[in-house]
Amino acid sequence: MAHHVTLLPGDGIGPEVTSATLHVLEATGVEFEWDTHQIIGTAAVEEERPELPDDVPASIRERGVALKGPITTPVGEGFTSVNVQLRQRLDLYANVRPCVSLPGIDTPFDDIDLIIFRENTEGLYAGIETYDARLEIADSTARVTRRGSERIVDFSFDYAQKNGRNTVTLAHKANILKESSGLFLKVGREVAQRYPNVTFNDRIIDNMCMQLVMYPQEYDCIVSTNLFGDILSDLAAGLVGGLGVTAGANFGDDYAVFEAVHGSAPDIAGQNKANPTALIRSAVMMLRHLNETAAARAINTALREVYAAGDVLTADVGGSSSTTEFAENLAERVEEKMAAQA
């Protein structure tokens, strides 16, 4: 039976990395029925439609799962991030970013296996802002709630327990932000007591950043508030080669959106140069979510083989191959893995 999934190719390099990802998914033999929405973000605004047309969240509510390419967000002006809007409208409160080393990528560390859990709907990203034009003073409110804190911390512990992870570290700034960050830490300590088999500790956010660039192997699962989690996610991605090779997913109680977390890279759009690894790894997360574990394992194993071989890689990771060549090589290996498992 085919899986019914919403597909958002995005813009910039989005359609290219999405096409490559679909090619690799086809190689698994898993069947999908895609509900594709091309008009979103800038493309929608150009047609005088909302940047997040109502039919997009409606499709995800109907199907429960979406695969999403990058969507451009205007800097400093223009419409609010479609990514943020989608998370808030579907209550996708848990952003999950596994940062796992791939062989063959030249990085300071070669054995990273971290997962960042970021609260996705409140904090500074709640968008509660005021501006006093007379005095030119801008204020932003970092809203932290007990409910929001509890569900993201509980999500991280539950994920750790179900996936054989040993430790959850909570990153905060409770020494200075005693009310907002203090509430997050307090709730974290309470939730930790429900999971006696998972070790809990906490780190002040600035120290957490230093620890990650010096001793990343000592950390397992890290959970934090929206802004801190956003920063830690990119920092951790840099440890394994950058956003171009890092998966991402957003979970709520009812829906899940799997996405490439890198930008839309309009400077190379249409040139068949983009690295589709990030979206492919996100698709692996989607396959696991859909209980297609054999297919997920086949892609993950084949991907590591491609990187270890190093002869068909895109330019951002030291190769000279095109998006299409990379996807075709990976798809061939995936077909072989699936045949061997049959």
Coordinates of C-alpha atoms in Angstrom, one line a residue:
M1 CA 0.0 0.0 0.0
A2 CA 1.4 3.4 -1.0
H3 CA 2.1 6.1 1.6
H4 CA 0.2 9.3 1.1
V5 CA 2.7 12.2 1.7
T6 CA 2.6 15.9 1.0
L7 CA 5.5 17.1 -1.1
L8 CA 6.9 20.7 -1.0
P9 CA 9.8 21.0 -3.4
G10 CA 10.4 24.6 -2.4
D11 CA 12.4 27.1 -4.4
G12 CA 16.0 27.8 -5.4
I13 CA 17.8 24.5 -5.4
G14 CA 14.7 22.9 -3.7
P15 CA 13.3 21.3 -6.9
E16 CA 16.7 19.8 -7.8
V17 CA 17.4 18.2 -4.4
T18 CA 13.8 17.0 -4.2
S19 CA 14.0 15.3 -7.6
A20 CA 17.3 13.6 -6.5
T21 CA 15.7 12.5 -3.3
L22 CA 12.6 11.1 -5.0
H23 CA 14.9 9.1 -7.4
V24 CA 16.6 7.5 -4.4
L25 CA 13.3 6.8 -2.7
E26 CA 12.1 5.1 -5.9
A27 CA 15.1 2.8 -5.7
T28 CA 13.8 1.3 -2.5
G29 CA 10.6 0.1 -4.0
V30 CA 8.5 1.7 -1.3
E31 CA 5.5 3.2 -3.0
F32 CA 4.4 6.8 -2.4
E33 CA 1.5 8.9 -3.6
W34 CA 2.7 12.5 -3.5
D35 CA 0.4 15.5 -3.2
T36 CA 2.8 18.1 -4.6
H37 CA 2.5 21.8 -3.9
Q38 CA 4.9 24.0 -6.0
I39 CA 3.3 27.4 -5.2
I40 CA 4.5 28.5 -1.8
G41 CA 6.7 31.3 -0.4
T42 CA 7.9 33.8 -3.0
A43 CA 6.1 31.9 -5.8
A44 CA 2.8 32.3 -4.0
V45 CA 3.4 36.0 -3.2
E46 CA 4.1 36.6 -6.8
E47 CA 0.7 35.2 -7.6
E48 CA -0.9 37.5 -5.0
R49 CA -1.6 34.5 -2.7
P50 CA -0.5 34.1 1.0
E51 CA 3.1 32.9 1.3
L52 CA 1.7 29.8 3.0
P53 CA -1.5 29.0 1.0
D54 CA -4.2 27.2 3.1
D55 CA -4.1 24.2 0.9
V56 CA -0.6 23.3 2.1
P57 CA -1.3 22.8 5.8
A58 CA -4.7 21.3 4.8
S59 CA -2.8 18.6 2.8
I60 CA -0.5 17.8 5.6
R61 CA -3.4 17.6 8.1
E62 CA -5.0 15.1 5.7
R63 CA -1.9 13.0 5.1
G64 CA 0.0 13.4 8.4
V65 CA 3.4 13.5 6.8
A66 CA 5.3 15.9 4.5
L67 CA 8.7 16.0 2.8
K68 CA 9.9 19.6 2.2
G69 CA 12.7 21.2 0.3
P70 CA 14.2 24.6 1.2
I71 CA 12.0 27.7 0.9
T72 CA 13.5 31.2 0.7
T73 CA 12.8 33.6 3.6
P74 CA 13.3 37.4 2.9
V75 CA 15.9 38.9 5.3
G76 CA 14.9 42.0 7.3
E77 CA 11.6 42.6 5.5
G78 CA 8.9 40.8 3.5
F79 CA 6.8 37.9 4.7
T80 CA 7.3 35.8 7.8
S81 CA 9.3 32.6 7.4
V82 CA 7.1 29.9 5.8
N83 CA 9.0 27.4 7.9
V84 CA 8.1 29.1 11.2
Q85 CA 4.4 29.6 10.0
L86 CA 4.1 25.9 9.1
R87 CA 5.5 24.8 12.5
Q88 CA 3.1 27.1 14.4
R89 CA 0.0 26.3 12.4
L90 CA 0.5 22.6 12.7
D91 CA 1.9 22.8 16.2
L92 CA 5.1 21.0 15.2
Y93 CA 6.7 21.7 18.6
A94 CA 9.8 19.4 18.3
N95 CA 12.6 20.1 15.8
V96 CA 14.9 17.1 15.6
R97 CA 18.3 17.4 14.1
P98 CA 20.6 14.3 14.0
C99 CA 24.2 15.3 13.4
V100 CA 26.1 12.2 12.4
S101 CA 29.5 12.0 10.8
L102 CA 29.9 10.6 7.2
P103 CA 33.1 9.0 6.1
G104 CA 35.3 10.9 3.7
I105 CA 34.3 14.4 4.8
D106 CA 37.3 16.4 6.1
T107 CA 36.2 17.6 9.5
P108 CA 38.1 18.0 12.9
F109 CA 36.1 15.1 14.3
D110 CA 35.1 11.8 12.6
D111 CA 32.9 10.1 15.1
I112 CA 30.1 12.6 15.9
D113 CA 26.7 11.2 16.7
L114 CA 24.6 13.9 18.3
I115 CA 20.9 14.8 18.2
I116 CA 19.7 18.3 18.9
F117 CA 16.1 18.7 20.1
R118 CA 14.8 22.2 19.7
E119 CA 11.5 23.6 21.0
N120 CA 9.8 24.9 17.9
T121 CA 6.8 27.1 18.6
E122 CA 7.6 29.6 21.4
G123 CA 10.7 31.4 22.9
L124 CA 11.8 34.4 20.9
Y125 CA 10.4 32.9 17.7
A126 CA 6.9 33.4 19.0
G127 CA 7.2 36.7 17.3
I128 CA 6.0 38.8 20.2
E129 CA 7.6 42.1 19.4
T130 CA 6.9 45.8 19.8
Y131 CA 8.7 48.9 18.4
D132 CA 8.6 52.4 19.8
A133 CA 9.3 54.6 16.8
R134 CA 9.7 57.7 18.9
L135 CA 12.6 56.3 21.0
E136 CA 13.6 53.7 18.4
I137 CA 13.4 50.9 20.9
A138 CA 12.5 47.4 19.8
D139 CA 11.4 44.7 22.3
S140 CA 11.1 41.0 21.8
T141 CA 9.5 38.7 24.4
A142 CA 11.0 35.2 24.9
R143 CA 7.9 33.3 25.8
V144 CA 8.5 30.1 27.7
T145 CA 5.6 28.1 29.1
R146 CA 5.4 25.0 31.3
R147 CA 3.4 23.1 28.7
G148 CA 5.9 24.0 25.9
S149 CA 8.9 23.1 28.0
E150 CA 7.4 19.9 29.3
R151 CA 6.5 18.5 25.9
I152 CA 9.8 19.1 24.2
V153 CA 11.8 17.8 27.1
D154 CA 9.5 14.8 27.3
F155 CA 9.9 14.2 23.6
S156 CA 13.7 14.2 23.9
F157 CA 13.7 11.7 26.7
D158 CA 11.1 9.5 25.1
Y159 CA 13.1 9.5 21.8
A160 CA 16.3 8.7 23.7
Q161 CA 14.7 5.8 25.6
K162 CA 13.2 4.3 22.5
N163 CA 16.3 4.6 20.4
G164 CA 18.9 3.4 22.9
R165 CA 20.4 6.8 23.6
N166 CA 22.0 7.2 27.0
T167 CA 22.0 10.9 28.0
V168 CA 20.0 14.0 27.6
T169 CA 21.7 17.4 28.2
L170 CA 19.5 20.5 28.7
A171 CA 21.0 23.7 27.5
H172 CA 19.8 27.0 29.1
K173 CA 20.8 30.4 30.5
A174 CA 19.0 30.1 33.8
N175 CA 21.9 31.9 35.6
I176 CA 20.8 35.1 33.9
L177 CA 17.3 34.6 32.6
K178 CA 16.1 33.3 35.9
E179 CA 12.4 33.3 35.0
S180 CA 12.2 32.1 31.4
S181 CA 15.3 29.9 31.1
G182 CA 14.8 29.0 34.8
L183 CA 11.4 27.6 34.1
F184 CA 12.8 25.5 31.3
L185 CA 15.5 24.1 33.5
K186 CA 13.0 23.4 36.4
V187 CA 10.6 21.5 34.1
G188 CA 13.5 19.6 32.6
R189 CA 14.6 18.4 36.0
E190 CA 11.0 17.3 36.8
V191 CA 10.7 15.4 33.5
A192 CA 14.0 13.7 33.9
Q193 CA 12.7 11.9 37.0
R194 CA 10.2 10.0 34.8
Y195 CA 13.1 8.4 32.9
P196 CA 15.5 6.8 35.4
N197 CA 17.2 4.8 32.7
V198 CA 18.4 8.0 30.9
T199 CA 21.1 10.1 32.4
F200 CA 20.2 13.8 32.7
N201 CA 22.5 16.8 33.0
D202 CA 22.5 20.5 32.1
R203 CA 24.8 23.1 30.6
I204 CA 24.7 26.9 30.4
I205 CA 24.3 27.7 26.7
D206 CA 27.6 29.5 26.2
N207 CA 29.5 26.7 27.9
M208 CA 27.5 24.2 25.8
C209 CA 28.8 25.8 22.6
M210 CA 32.4 25.7 23.8
Q211 CA 32.0 22.0 24.9
L212 CA 30.6 21.1 21.5
V213 CA 33.5 22.5 19.6
M214 CA 36.1 20.9 21.9
Y215 CA 34.5 17.6 23.1
P216 CA 31.5 16.8 21.0
Q217 CA 32.0 13.1 21.4
E218 CA 31.0 13.4 25.1
Y219 CA 27.4 14.4 24.2
D220 CA 24.5 12.4 23.0
C221 CA 21.1 14.2 23.0
I222 CA 20.8 17.9 23.6
V223 CA 17.5 19.7 24.2
S224 CA 17.0 23.5 24.4
T225 CA 14.6 26.4 23.8
N226 CA 13.9 27.8 20.3
L227 CA 16.7 30.3 19.8
F228 CA 19.4 28.3 21.6
G229 CA 18.3 25.2 19.8
D230 CA 18.5 26.9 16.5
I231 CA 22.1 28.0 17.1
L232 CA 23.1 24.6 18.5
S233 CA 21.6 22.9 15.5
D234 CA 23.8 24.8 13.1
L235 CA 26.9 24.5 15.3
A236 CA 26.4 20.7 15.5
A237 CA 25.8 20.5 11.7
G238 CA 29.1 22.2 11.2
L239 CA 30.9 19.5 13.1
V240 CA 29.8 16.9 10.5
G241 CA 30.3 18.9 7.3
G242 CA 27.6 21.5 7.3
L243 CA 23.9 21.9 6.6
G244 CA 24.2 20.3 3.2
V245 CA 24.6 16.9 4.8
T246 CA 22.4 17.3 7.9
A247 CA 18.9 15.9 8.2
G248 CA 16.0 17.7 9.9
A249 CA 12.4 16.9 11.0
N250 CA 9.6 18.6 12.8
F251 CA 7.2 16.6 14.9
G252 CA 3.9 17.4 16.6
D253 CA 1.4 15.1 18.2
D254 CA -0.4 14.5 14.9
Y255 CA 1.9 15.6 12.0
A256 CA 5.5 15.3 10.9
V257 CA 7.4 17.4 8.4
F258 CA 10.8 16.2 7.2
E259 CA 12.9 18.9 5.6
A260 CA 16.2 20.1 4.3
V261 CA 17.4 22.7 6.8
H262 CA 19.8 24.4 4.6
G263 CA 18.9 27.5 2.5
S264 CA 17.6 27.7 -1.0
A265 CA 21.0 28.7 -2.5
P266 CA 19.6 30.8 -5.4
D267 CA 23.1 31.4 -6.7
I268 CA 23.5 27.8 -7.8
A269 CA 19.8 27.1 -8.6
G270 CA 19.3 25.3 -11.9
Q271 CA 22.9 24.4 -12.3
N272 CA 22.7 20.8 -11.1
K273 CA 25.4 21.4 -8.5
A274 CA 23.5 21.2 -5.2
N275 CA 24.2 18.4 -2.7
P276 CA 20.9 16.5 -2.0
T277 CA 22.3 14.6 1.0
A278 CA 20.5 16.7 3.6
L279 CA 17.1 16.0 2.1
I280 CA 17.9 12.4 1.4
R281 CA 18.9 11.9 5.1
S282 CA 15.6 13.6 6.1
A283 CA 13.8 11.2 3.8
V284 CA 15.5 8.4 5.7
M285 CA 14.0 9.8 8.9
M286 CA 10.7 9.8 7.2
L287 CA 11.0 6.2 6.2
R288 CA 11.7 5.2 9.8
H289 CA 8.6 7.3 10.8
L290 CA 6.6 5.3 8.3
N291 CA 8.0 2.0 9.7
E292 CA 9.9 1.3 6.4
T293 CA 13.0 0.4 8.3
A294 CA 14.5 -1.9 5.6
A295 CA 14.4 1.0 3.1
A296 CA 15.8 3.4 5.6
R297 CA 18.7 1.1 6.4
A298 CA 19.4 0.5 2.7
I299 CA 19.7 4.2 2.0
N300 CA 21.8 5.0 5.1
T301 CA 24.2 2.2 4.3
A302 CA 24.5 3.1 0.7
L303 CA 25.0 6.8 1.5
R304 CA 27.9 5.9 3.8
E305 CA 29.4 3.8 1.0
V306 CA 29.2 6.6 -1.5
Y307 CA 30.9 9.0 0.8
A308 CA 33.6 6.5 1.8
A309 CA 34.3 5.8 -1.9
G310 CA 34.5 9.5 -2.6
D311 CA 34.4 9.3 -6.4
V312 CA 30.9 10.6 -6.9
L313 CA 30.4 13.6 -4.6
T314 CA 29.3 17.2 -5.1
A315 CA 31.6 20.1 -5.0
D316 CA 30.6 21.3 -1.5
V317 CA 32.2 18.1 0.0
G318 CA 35.2 18.0 -2.2
G319 CA 33.9 16.2 -5.3
S320 CA 33.1 17.3 -8.9
S321 CA 29.9 15.4 -9.6
S322 CA 26.5 16.8 -10.4
T323 CA 23.4 16.5 -8.3
T324 CA 22.0 14.0 -10.8
E325 CA 25.2 11.9 -10.9
F326 CA 25.3 11.7 -7.2
A327 CA 21.7 10.6 -7.0
E328 CA 22.0 8.0 -9.7
N329 CA 25.1 6.4 -8.1
L330 CA 23.3 6.3 -4.7
A331 CA 20.1 4.9 -6.2
E332 CA 22.0 2.1 -7.8
R333 CA 23.6 1.1 -4.5
V334 CA 20.2 1.3 -2.8
E335 CA 18.7 -1.1 -5.3
E336 CA 21.5 -3.5 -4.6
K337 CA 20.9 -3.2 -0.8
M338 CA 17.2 -3.8 -1.2
A339 CA 17.7 -6.8 -3.4
A340 CA 20.2 -8.3 -0.9
Q341 CA 17.6 -7.8 1.9
A342 CA 14.8 -9.4 0.0

